[in-house]
Structure formats: C-alpha cells, structure tokens
Amino acid sequence: MFGNYLIGLREGLEASLVVCILIAYLVKTDRRDALKPIWIGIGVAVGVALAFGAGLEFGSQELTFEAQEALGGSLSILAVGLVTWMVFWMRRTARHLKSELHGRLDAALQMGTGALVATAFLAVGREGLETALFVWASVRASSDGTYAPLTGVLLGLLTAVLLGWLFYRGALKINLAKFFTWTGGMLVVVAAGVLAYGMHDLQEARFVGGLENKAFDISATIPPDSWYGTLLKGVFNFQPDPTVLQVTVWALYLIPTLALFLAPVGFGRPVRVEEQKATDEKAEAGDGGRGDDGAGADGERVRDGARRAGARSGGDEV
C-alpha cells in the first residue's frame, strides 16, 4: 500500500504544482477571465486520464489469460520507462518549471481561449496519463485481492491535492528539490519491482522463457500471506520465489538507475565556470595594461567583447 501511496503522492503533487503555477500566475497578472478555460483544460485532462485507466482495467478483463499477462507485462515495462524518464526530467527541470509554464501561458493568452484550454490540458494531461499507466501497472503487481493498493493510490492523490492547495495559499513551504529527490529515489525502487513483475507476466504468457528457473525460494521464511510478506510486496513488490530473469532485470535496472539519479546535477558545470573566470581575468588584465585612462568605458567594452568572443577565440586574445 505504501508504494502505491507514494506513486499517488508523487505524481499527484507534480500535477497539483502545475495547476497552482498556472492559476497563481493568472491571478497575479489580473487575468481572472482566463481561469475558466484553464479549468476546462484541467477537467478534460483528468477525464482522459480516468478513461485511460478504466480502459486498461476493464479492457484487459476480456482477454485470455496469456493475452492479459502479455499486455500487463508489456505495459508494466512501458510504465517503468515513462516514470524513469519523468523522475529524471523533474529533477533536471524542477527549478525552471515555473518560468517554463509562465512562458507557455503568456503565448496562450495571446492566441485565445482554445490555446489556454490546450495549454492546461497538455500540462496536466501528460502527468495524468503517466499516473494512470504506472498506477495500473503497480496496483496489478502488488494486488493481494483487496482494495488496499487502490486505496493507497487514492490517499496519495488526496494528499497531493491538499498539499497543492496549501502551497497555493502560502500556508506550507518545503524544499521541493529535496522532496522530489527523495521521492524520486524511492519511486525508482518501486519501479524496479514493477519491472520485475512485468517480466514475470511475460514469462507466464510464454513470451519469455525461464519461468521454472527460480533464483531462490524463501516462501517458508517469508510467507506471501503473512503480514510482513504483504508489507514487503506492497512497498517493494517483493516476491519470495522470483525467477533468475526477474532478479537479473531488477538488479540491472535498479543499481545504475539509482546511481545516476543520485549523482550531482550538472557535474560538468564547474569546468565552464572556470573557463568563464579565466576569460574575465584576461579581459581585466588587458584593461589594466593600458593604464588608468581607459579603465572606464573602454574596460567594460573589452570585458563584454571577451565574453562574446570567448567561445570563438578560447580567450587567447583580448
């Protein structure tokens, strides 16, 4: 249940933040007349996401067992790919998200009502479709015959809506960069479990071999129907008797993905900073060599010219 709660919280909070940014910008710029098209776009996006999730759930029930497993496994792998891209994208662009949305909204305001609806729909709809697909795959992977996985997702979404409202009202402030880093890391762990389960589905569909080749079997130590077995399955999609292929895929995904995700963002940036400093120092040295008479406007022109030409000349000439 916790894993599904985390999915609902993480995905829902991203969508809530997008909505808050759009609404707050329109209110701040005194464009309340544009709020209605924005809410229409948001409503359509939510409706499409719900319809997509319902189509996955009820549409798959009409298939044969092998077809269900093949579809479930394929969509689980697709969901893991999308959520992996999403956590890396959010980690890289979270600090620029507000300015990016403001730019899109400014352009939409000039184009008219239809553009506003489309902007809100695209901004929220992408999050909604990703959430529907990953939630369906995760709930299917951690399902224990109860409504606990779905309840976890709903509680996560409700928490995200509440947090979004508190952000908008200014009643809550948290470090979003750290929040998305920690939840993103945990989501990668959950995604690894979904990926392993998806591979198991493909094995059961006879699409991939190795179903009988077990890596280990600790069902006697951790019974699947025990409270701790249920907890491990709900949080990590843990299976006490995985196949060799499941364990291999799980490790090959989790270890490098988590390492890359937790690596410092923009680790190559200090090199460019040092190059810029060197260019500025050369510009200042050239300015000082002519004496104090030209230290005013001429020095500023030299430094500006060095900054513009630094990429072309490498700073060798000032």
mmCIF file of C-alpha atoms in Angstrom:
data_model
loop_
_atom_site.group_PDB
_atom_site.id
_atom_site.type_symbol
_atom_site.label_atom_id
_atom_site.label_comp_id
_atom_site.label_asym_id
_atom_site.label_seq_id
_atom_site.Cartn_x
_atom_site.Cartn_y
_atom_site.Cartn_z
ATOM 1 C CA MET A 1 0.000 0.000 0.000
ATOM 2 C CA PHE A 2 2.858 2.397 0.806
ATOM 3 C CA GLY A 3 4.394 2.020 -2.639
ATOM 4 C CA ASN A 4 1.076 2.893 -4.284
ATOM 5 C CA TYR A 5 0.580 5.781 -1.853
ATOM 6 C CA LEU A 6 3.997 7.109 -2.870
ATOM 7 C CA ILE A 7 3.060 6.894 -6.553
ATOM 8 C CA GLY A 8 -0.189 8.779 -5.998
ATOM 9 C CA LEU A 9 1.562 11.401 -3.850
ATOM 10 C CA ARG A 10 4.494 11.980 -6.195
ATOM 11 C CA GLU A 11 2.542 12.032 -9.452
ATOM 12 C CA GLY A 12 -0.387 13.929 -7.962
ATOM 13 C CA LEU A 13 1.843 16.588 -6.429
ATOM 14 C CA GLU A 14 3.506 17.272 -9.771
ATOM 15 C CA ALA A 15 0.106 17.835 -11.365
ATOM 16 C CA SER A 16 -1.024 19.954 -8.381
ATOM 17 C CA LEU A 17 2.049 22.165 -8.647
ATOM 18 C CA VAL A 18 1.422 22.693 -12.356
ATOM 19 C CA VAL A 19 -2.162 23.738 -11.632
ATOM 20 C CA CYS A 20 -1.053 26.058 -8.805
ATOM 21 C CA ILE A 21 1.527 27.757 -11.015
ATOM 22 C CA LEU A 22 -0.977 28.332 -13.819
ATOM 23 C CA ILE A 23 -3.737 29.638 -11.542
ATOM 24 C CA ALA A 24 -1.439 31.806 -9.412
ATOM 25 C CA TYR A 25 0.103 33.429 -12.489
ATOM 26 C CA LEU A 26 -3.280 34.361 -13.940
ATOM 27 C CA VAL A 27 -4.463 35.782 -10.618
ATOM 28 C CA LYS A 28 -1.225 37.729 -10.125
ATOM 29 C CA THR A 29 -1.395 39.246 -13.620
ATOM 30 C CA ASP A 30 -5.084 40.123 -13.170
ATOM 31 C CA ARG A 31 -6.243 37.743 -15.904
ATOM 32 C CA ARG A 32 -9.016 36.011 -13.971
ATOM 33 C CA ASP A 33 -11.042 35.926 -17.173
ATOM 34 C CA ALA A 34 -8.691 33.181 -18.385
ATOM 35 C CA LEU A 35 -9.305 30.934 -15.374
ATOM 36 C CA LYS A 36 -12.357 29.235 -16.893
ATOM 37 C CA PRO A 37 -10.521 27.903 -19.994
ATOM 38 C CA ILE A 38 -7.698 26.699 -17.737
ATOM 39 C CA TRP A 39 -10.110 24.762 -15.521
ATOM 40 C CA ILE A 40 -11.808 23.317 -18.603
ATOM 41 C CA GLY A 41 -8.452 22.049 -19.876
ATOM 42 C CA ILE A 42 -7.625 20.593 -16.462
ATOM 43 C CA GLY A 43 -11.024 18.881 -16.245
ATOM 44 C CA VAL A 44 -10.649 17.355 -19.710
ATOM 45 C CA ALA A 45 -7.149 16.113 -18.843
ATOM 46 C CA VAL A 46 -8.381 14.447 -15.648
ATOM 47 C CA GLY A 47 -11.299 12.874 -17.542
ATOM 48 C CA VAL A 48 -8.987 11.489 -20.234
ATOM 49 C CA ALA A 49 -6.640 10.033 -17.602
ATOM 50 C CA LEU A 50 -9.540 8.344 -15.769
ATOM 51 C CA ALA A 51 -10.929 6.989 -19.032
ATOM 52 C CA PHE A 52 -7.500 5.666 -19.975
ATOM 53 C CA GLY A 53 -7.126 3.909 -16.620
ATOM 54 C CA ALA A 54 -10.619 2.448 -16.846
ATOM 55 C CA GLY A 55 -9.923 1.247 -20.374
ATOM 56 C CA LEU A 56 -6.786 -0.552 -19.181
ATOM 57 C CA GLU A 57 -8.596 -2.211 -16.288
ATOM 58 C CA PHE A 58 -11.836 -3.295 -17.932
ATOM 59 C CA GLY A 59 -10.449 -3.824 -21.419
ATOM 60 C CA SER A 60 -7.865 -6.331 -20.209
ATOM 61 C CA GLN A 61 -10.539 -8.439 -18.494
ATOM 62 C CA GLU A 62 -11.944 -9.504 -21.866
ATOM 63 C CA LEU A 63 -8.661 -11.092 -22.932
ATOM 64 C CA THR A 64 -7.419 -14.641 -22.441
ATOM 65 C CA PHE A 65 -5.018 -15.345 -19.583
ATOM 66 C CA GLU A 66 -1.959 -15.386 -21.840
ATOM 67 C CA ALA A 67 -3.055 -12.187 -23.559
ATOM 68 C CA GLN A 68 -3.666 -10.498 -20.201
ATOM 69 C CA GLU A 69 -0.226 -11.433 -18.978
ATOM 70 C CA ALA A 70 1.434 -10.312 -22.206
ATOM 71 C CA LEU A 71 -0.425 -6.988 -22.123
ATOM 72 C CA GLY A 72 0.276 -6.474 -18.430
ATOM 73 C CA GLY A 73 3.960 -7.244 -18.806
ATOM 74 C CA SER A 74 4.383 -5.004 -21.841
ATOM 75 C CA LEU A 75 2.563 -2.079 -20.240
ATOM 76 C CA SER A 76 4.492 -2.532 -16.995
ATOM 77 C CA ILE A 77 7.772 -2.171 -18.887
ATOM 78 C CA LEU A 78 6.391 0.872 -20.713
ATOM 79 C CA ALA A 79 5.225 2.382 -17.419
ATOM 80 C CA VAL A 80 8.667 1.908 -15.861
ATOM 81 C CA GLY A 81 10.270 3.608 -18.853
ATOM 82 C CA LEU A 82 7.910 6.588 -18.608
ATOM 83 C CA VAL A 83 8.226 7.018 -14.862
ATOM 84 C CA THR A 84 12.032 6.759 -15.091
ATOM 85 C CA TRP A 85 12.098 9.494 -17.720
ATOM 86 C CA MET A 86 9.718 11.554 -15.585
ATOM 87 C CA VAL A 87 11.786 11.452 -12.383
ATOM 88 C CA PHE A 88 14.958 12.404 -14.252
ATOM 89 C CA TRP A 89 13.142 15.164 -16.151
ATOM 90 C CA MET A 90 11.637 16.620 -12.985
ATOM 91 C CA ARG A 91 14.972 16.506 -11.166
ATOM 92 C CA ARG A 92 16.654 18.376 -14.015
ATOM 93 C CA THR A 93 13.965 20.980 -14.724
ATOM 94 C CA ALA A 94 12.109 21.442 -11.422
ATOM 95 C CA ARG A 95 13.822 24.769 -10.695
ATOM 96 C CA HIS A 96 12.854 26.107 -14.146
ATOM 97 C CA LEU A 97 9.314 24.686 -14.220
ATOM 98 C CA LYS A 98 7.632 27.918 -13.159
ATOM 99 C CA SER A 99 9.303 30.104 -15.790
ATOM 100 C CA GLU A 100 8.644 27.494 -18.479
ATOM 101 C CA LEU A 101 4.930 27.338 -17.665
ATOM 102 C CA HIS A 102 4.718 31.126 -17.481
ATOM 103 C CA GLY A 103 6.189 31.371 -20.967
ATOM 104 C CA ARG A 104 3.696 28.891 -22.378
ATOM 105 C CA LEU A 105 0.838 30.681 -20.647
ATOM 106 C CA ASP A 106 1.879 34.076 -21.995
ATOM 107 C CA ALA A 107 1.888 32.680 -25.523
ATOM 108 C CA ALA A 108 -1.512 31.027 -24.984
ATOM 109 C CA LEU A 109 -3.031 34.255 -23.643
ATOM 110 C CA GLN A 110 -2.124 35.984 -26.897
ATOM 111 C CA MET A 111 -3.636 33.195 -29.019
ATOM 112 C CA GLY A 112 -7.017 32.949 -27.324
ATOM 113 C CA THR A 113 -9.336 30.636 -25.379
ATOM 114 C CA GLY A 114 -8.576 27.465 -27.334
ATOM 115 C CA ALA A 115 -4.864 27.845 -26.718
ATOM 116 C CA LEU A 116 -5.461 28.258 -22.970
ATOM 117 C CA VAL A 117 -7.530 25.064 -22.860
ATOM 118 C CA ALA A 118 -4.843 23.209 -24.818
ATOM 119 C CA THR A 119 -2.043 24.532 -22.581
ATOM 120 C CA ALA A 120 -3.758 23.359 -19.390
ATOM 121 C CA PHE A 121 -4.738 20.046 -20.995
ATOM 122 C CA LEU A 122 -1.199 19.279 -22.170
ATOM 123 C CA ALA A 123 0.426 20.402 -18.912
ATOM 124 C CA VAL A 124 -1.832 18.240 -16.733
ATOM 125 C CA GLY A 125 -2.725 15.526 -19.244
ATOM 126 C CA ARG A 126 0.830 14.227 -19.567
ATOM 127 C CA GLU A 127 1.043 13.782 -15.818
ATOM 128 C CA GLY A 128 -2.404 12.179 -15.758
ATOM 129 C CA LEU A 129 -1.675 9.592 -18.451
ATOM 130 C CA GLU A 130 1.664 8.659 -16.893
ATOM 131 C CA THR A 131 -0.009 8.339 -13.496
ATOM 132 C CA ALA A 132 -2.844 6.178 -14.848
ATOM 133 C CA LEU A 133 -0.470 3.803 -16.606
ATOM 134 C CA PHE A 134 2.004 3.453 -13.747
ATOM 135 C CA VAL A 135 -0.737 3.160 -11.126
ATOM 136 C CA TRP A 136 -2.445 0.422 -13.146
ATOM 137 C CA ALA A 137 0.823 -1.487 -13.505
ATOM 138 C CA SER A 138 1.774 -1.028 -9.856
ATOM 139 C CA VAL A 139 -1.653 -1.953 -8.490
ATOM 140 C CA ARG A 140 -1.661 -5.027 -10.699
ATOM 141 C CA ALA A 141 1.809 -6.002 -9.465
ATOM 142 C CA SER A 142 1.037 -5.526 -5.768
ATOM 143 C CA SER A 143 -2.580 -6.668 -5.806
ATOM 144 C CA ASP A 144 -3.400 -9.064 -2.984
ATOM 145 C CA GLY A 145 -7.085 -9.480 -3.687
ATOM 146 C CA THR A 146 -8.064 -6.452 -1.594
ATOM 147 C CA TYR A 147 -8.637 -2.778 -2.277
ATOM 148 C CA ALA A 148 -5.512 -1.768 -0.303
ATOM 149 C CA PRO A 149 -3.342 -0.899 -3.368
ATOM 150 C CA LEU A 150 -6.050 1.284 -4.908
ATOM 151 C CA THR A 151 -6.773 2.846 -1.522
ATOM 152 C CA GLY A 152 -3.095 3.760 -1.210
ATOM 153 C CA VAL A 153 -3.159 5.475 -4.597
ATOM 154 C CA LEU A 154 -6.297 7.445 -3.754
ATOM 155 C CA LEU A 155 -4.898 8.537 -0.393
ATOM 156 C CA GLY A 156 -1.709 9.672 -2.131
ATOM 157 C CA LEU A 157 -3.666 11.693 -4.691
ATOM 158 C CA LEU A 158 -5.816 13.298 -1.975
ATOM 159 C CA THR A 159 -2.685 14.199 -0.001
ATOM 160 C CA ALA A 160 -1.177 15.734 -3.140
ATOM 161 C CA VAL A 161 -4.279 17.850 -3.744
ATOM 162 C CA LEU A 162 -4.215 19.044 -0.124
ATOM 163 C CA LEU A 163 -0.506 19.921 -0.328
ATOM 164 C CA GLY A 164 -1.078 21.743 -3.609
ATOM 165 C CA TRP A 165 -3.840 23.831 -2.038
ATOM 166 C CA LEU A 166 -1.634 24.644 0.961
ATOM 167 C CA PHE A 167 1.196 25.687 -1.381
ATOM 168 C CA TYR A 168 -1.179 27.961 -3.273
ATOM 169 C CA ARG A 169 -2.460 29.556 -0.065
ATOM 170 C CA GLY A 170 1.107 30.062 1.162
ATOM 171 C CA ALA A 171 0.439 28.021 4.295
ATOM 172 C CA LEU A 172 3.110 25.413 3.552
ATOM 173 C CA LYS A 173 6.704 25.703 2.402
ATOM 174 C CA ILE A 174 9.035 22.766 1.830
ATOM 175 C CA ASN A 175 12.233 22.218 -0.124
ATOM 176 C CA LEU A 176 10.756 20.819 -3.326
ATOM 177 C CA ALA A 177 14.167 19.921 -4.748
ATOM 178 C CA LYS A 178 14.890 17.624 -1.801
ATOM 179 C CA PHE A 179 11.326 16.332 -1.787
ATOM 180 C CA PHE A 180 11.459 15.280 -5.446
ATOM 181 C CA THR A 181 14.935 13.803 -4.980
ATOM 182 C CA TRP A 182 13.893 11.572 -2.072
ATOM 183 C CA THR A 183 10.548 10.556 -3.537
ATOM 184 C CA GLY A 184 12.146 10.069 -6.938
ATOM 185 C CA GLY A 185 14.709 7.706 -5.452
ATOM 186 C CA MET A 186 12.004 5.702 -3.691
ATOM 187 C CA LEU A 187 9.955 5.667 -6.871
ATOM 188 C CA VAL A 188 12.906 4.140 -8.744
ATOM 189 C CA VAL A 189 12.897 1.311 -6.170
ATOM 190 C CA VAL A 190 9.164 0.803 -6.694
ATOM 191 C CA ALA A 191 9.661 0.887 -10.470
ATOM 192 C CA ALA A 192 12.304 -1.852 -10.198
ATOM 193 C CA GLY A 193 9.716 -4.083 -8.535
ATOM 194 C CA VAL A 194 7.136 -3.283 -11.214
ATOM 195 C CA LEU A 195 9.684 -4.096 -13.916
ATOM 196 C CA ALA A 196 10.495 -7.458 -12.329
ATOM 197 C CA TYR A 197 6.798 -8.262 -12.052
ATOM 198 C CA GLY A 198 6.291 -7.257 -15.674
ATOM 199 C CA MET A 199 8.976 -9.705 -16.737
ATOM 200 C CA HIS A 200 7.208 -12.396 -14.697
ATOM 201 C CA ASP A 201 3.999 -11.616 -16.598
ATOM 202 C CA LEU A 202 5.804 -12.085 -19.895
ATOM 203 C CA GLN A 203 7.152 -15.401 -18.629
ATOM 204 C CA GLU A 204 3.683 -16.562 -17.653
ATOM 205 C CA ALA A 205 2.444 -15.552 -21.101
ATOM 206 C CA ARG A 206 5.153 -17.836 -22.560
ATOM 207 C CA PHE A 207 6.522 -14.801 -24.355
ATOM 208 C CA VAL A 208 9.805 -15.125 -22.429
ATOM 209 C CA GLY A 209 11.251 -18.372 -21.119
ATOM 210 C CA GLY A 210 12.737 -19.298 -17.740
ATOM 211 C CA LEU A 211 9.549 -19.424 -15.668
ATOM 212 C CA GLU A 212 10.651 -22.591 -13.833
ATOM 213 C CA ASN A 213 14.214 -21.354 -13.266
ATOM 214 C CA LYS A 214 13.945 -19.899 -9.759
ATOM 215 C CA ALA A 215 16.695 -17.709 -8.344
ATOM 216 C CA PHE A 216 15.688 -18.651 -4.789
ATOM 217 C CA ASP A 217 12.607 -19.616 -2.800
ATOM 218 C CA ILE A 218 12.163 -18.268 0.734
ATOM 219 C CA SER A 219 8.393 -18.741 0.887
ATOM 220 C CA ALA A 220 8.806 -20.760 4.077
ATOM 221 C CA THR A 221 10.704 -17.899 5.743
ATOM 222 C CA ILE A 222 8.590 -15.062 4.328
ATOM 223 C CA PRO A 223 5.119 -16.466 3.559
ATOM 224 C CA PRO A 224 3.337 -14.318 0.947
ATOM 225 C CA ASP A 225 0.162 -14.259 3.074
ATOM 226 C CA SER A 226 1.951 -13.115 6.267
ATOM 227 C CA TRP A 227 1.714 -9.513 7.401
ATOM 228 C CA TYR A 228 5.395 -8.862 6.706
ATOM 229 C CA GLY A 229 5.215 -10.659 3.356
ATOM 230 C CA THR A 230 2.248 -8.490 2.429
ATOM 231 C CA LEU A 231 4.118 -5.392 3.619
ATOM 232 C CA LEU A 232 7.182 -6.201 1.524
ATOM 233 C CA LYS A 233 5.035 -6.890 -1.507
ATOM 234 C CA GLY A 234 3.072 -3.676 -1.056
ATOM 235 C CA VAL A 235 6.162 -1.488 -0.626
ATOM 236 C CA PHE A 236 8.742 -3.136 -2.893
ATOM 237 C CA ASN A 237 6.659 -5.580 -4.971
ATOM 238 C CA PHE A 238 8.751 -8.269 -3.259
ATOM 239 C CA GLN A 239 8.277 -11.868 -4.388
ATOM 240 C CA PRO A 240 9.693 -14.711 -2.221
ATOM 241 C CA ASP A 241 10.277 -17.018 -5.211
ATOM 242 C CA PRO A 242 11.454 -14.870 -8.149
ATOM 243 C CA THR A 243 12.932 -16.283 -11.312
ATOM 244 C CA VAL A 244 16.534 -15.718 -12.322
ATOM 245 C CA LEU A 245 15.373 -13.359 -15.066
ATOM 246 C CA GLN A 246 13.381 -11.254 -12.589
ATOM 247 C CA VAL A 247 16.321 -10.841 -10.220
ATOM 248 C CA THR A 248 18.684 -10.058 -13.084
ATOM 249 C CA VAL A 249 16.403 -7.422 -14.622
ATOM 250 C CA TRP A 250 15.678 -5.917 -11.189
ATOM 251 C CA ALA A 251 19.400 -5.508 -10.404
ATOM 252 C CA LEU A 252 20.360 -4.281 -13.885
ATOM 253 C CA TYR A 253 17.695 -1.570 -13.679
ATOM 254 C CA LEU A 254 17.898 -0.518 -10.039
ATOM 255 C CA ILE A 255 21.656 -0.199 -9.465
ATOM 256 C CA PRO A 256 22.673 2.004 -12.441
ATOM 257 C CA THR A 257 19.409 3.990 -12.478
ATOM 258 C CA LEU A 258 19.607 4.850 -8.785
ATOM 259 C CA ALA A 259 23.300 5.707 -9.086
ATOM 260 C CA LEU A 260 22.653 8.070 -11.991
ATOM 261 C CA PHE A 261 19.648 9.614 -10.286
ATOM 262 C CA LEU A 262 21.531 10.346 -7.065
ATOM 263 C CA ALA A 263 24.590 11.726 -8.908
ATOM 264 C CA PRO A 264 25.060 15.521 -8.595
ATOM 265 C CA VAL A 265 23.090 17.517 -11.154
ATOM 266 C CA GLY A 266 25.263 19.396 -13.648
ATOM 267 C CA PHE A 267 28.517 17.825 -12.511
ATOM 268 C CA GLY A 268 30.251 19.220 -15.638
ATOM 269 C CA ARG A 269 29.246 22.802 -14.956
ATOM 270 C CA PRO A 270 32.271 23.874 -12.846
ATOM 271 C CA VAL A 271 34.518 23.483 -15.916
ATOM 272 C CA ARG A 272 32.503 26.097 -17.786
ATOM 273 C CA VAL A 273 32.535 28.355 -14.745
ATOM 274 C CA GLU A 274 36.320 28.166 -14.549
ATOM 275 C CA GLU A 275 36.619 28.925 -18.263
ATOM 276 C CA GLN A 276 34.416 31.989 -17.812
ATOM 277 C CA LYS A 277 36.535 33.158 -14.863
ATOM 278 C CA ALA A 278 39.714 32.782 -16.913
ATOM 279 C CA THR A 279 38.168 34.822 -19.729
ATOM 280 C CA ASP A 280 37.144 37.578 -17.313
ATOM 281 C CA GLU A 281 40.613 37.662 -15.749
ATOM 282 C CA LYS A 282 42.274 38.019 -19.154
ATOM 283 C CA ALA A 283 39.838 40.783 -20.045
ATOM 284 C CA GLU A 284 40.625 42.621 -16.818
ATOM 285 C CA ALA A 285 44.398 42.148 -17.361
ATOM 286 C CA GLY A 286 44.145 43.634 -20.846
ATOM 287 C CA ASP A 287 42.214 46.553 -19.465
ATOM 288 C CA GLY A 288 44.791 47.270 -16.741
ATOM 289 C CA GLY A 289 47.767 47.129 -19.153
ATOM 290 C CA ARG A 290 46.616 50.332 -20.958
ATOM 291 C CA GLY A 291 46.686 52.359 -17.794
ATOM 292 C CA ASP A 292 44.045 54.054 -15.755
ATOM 293 C CA ASP A 293 42.941 56.439 -18.510
ATOM 294 C CA GLY A 294 40.878 53.819 -20.314
ATOM 295 C CA ALA A 295 39.752 51.954 -17.225
ATOM 296 C CA GLY A 296 36.175 53.134 -17.529
ATOM 297 C CA ALA A 297 34.085 52.595 -20.614
ATOM 298 C CA ASP A 298 36.947 51.002 -22.612
ATOM 299 C CA GLY A 299 37.457 48.346 -19.932
ATOM 300 C CA GLU A 300 33.785 47.481 -19.924
ATOM 301 C CA ARG A 301 33.845 47.148 -23.733
ATOM 302 C CA VAL A 302 36.870 44.842 -23.532
ATOM 303 C CA ARG A 303 35.215 42.606 -20.956
ATOM 304 C CA ASP A 304 31.956 42.489 -22.880
ATOM 305 C CA GLY A 305 33.828 41.694 -26.080
ATOM 306 C CA ALA A 306 35.815 38.972 -24.352
ATOM 307 C CA ARG A 307 32.635 37.366 -23.057
ATOM 308 C CA ARG A 308 31.089 37.380 -26.522
ATOM 309 C CA ALA A 309 34.202 36.132 -28.250
ATOM 310 C CA GLY A 310 35.281 33.669 -25.577
ATOM 311 C CA ALA A 311 33.584 30.739 -27.263
ATOM 312 C CA ARG A 312 35.183 31.596 -30.663
ATOM 313 C CA SER A 313 38.737 32.507 -29.658
ATOM 314 C CA GLY A 314 39.066 30.490 -26.448
ATOM 315 C CA GLY A 315 40.095 33.697 -24.633
ATOM 316 C CA ASP A 316 43.612 33.705 -26.137
ATOM 317 C CA GLU A 317 43.263 37.259 -27.443
ATOM 318 C CA VAL A 318 41.825 40.226 -25.607
#
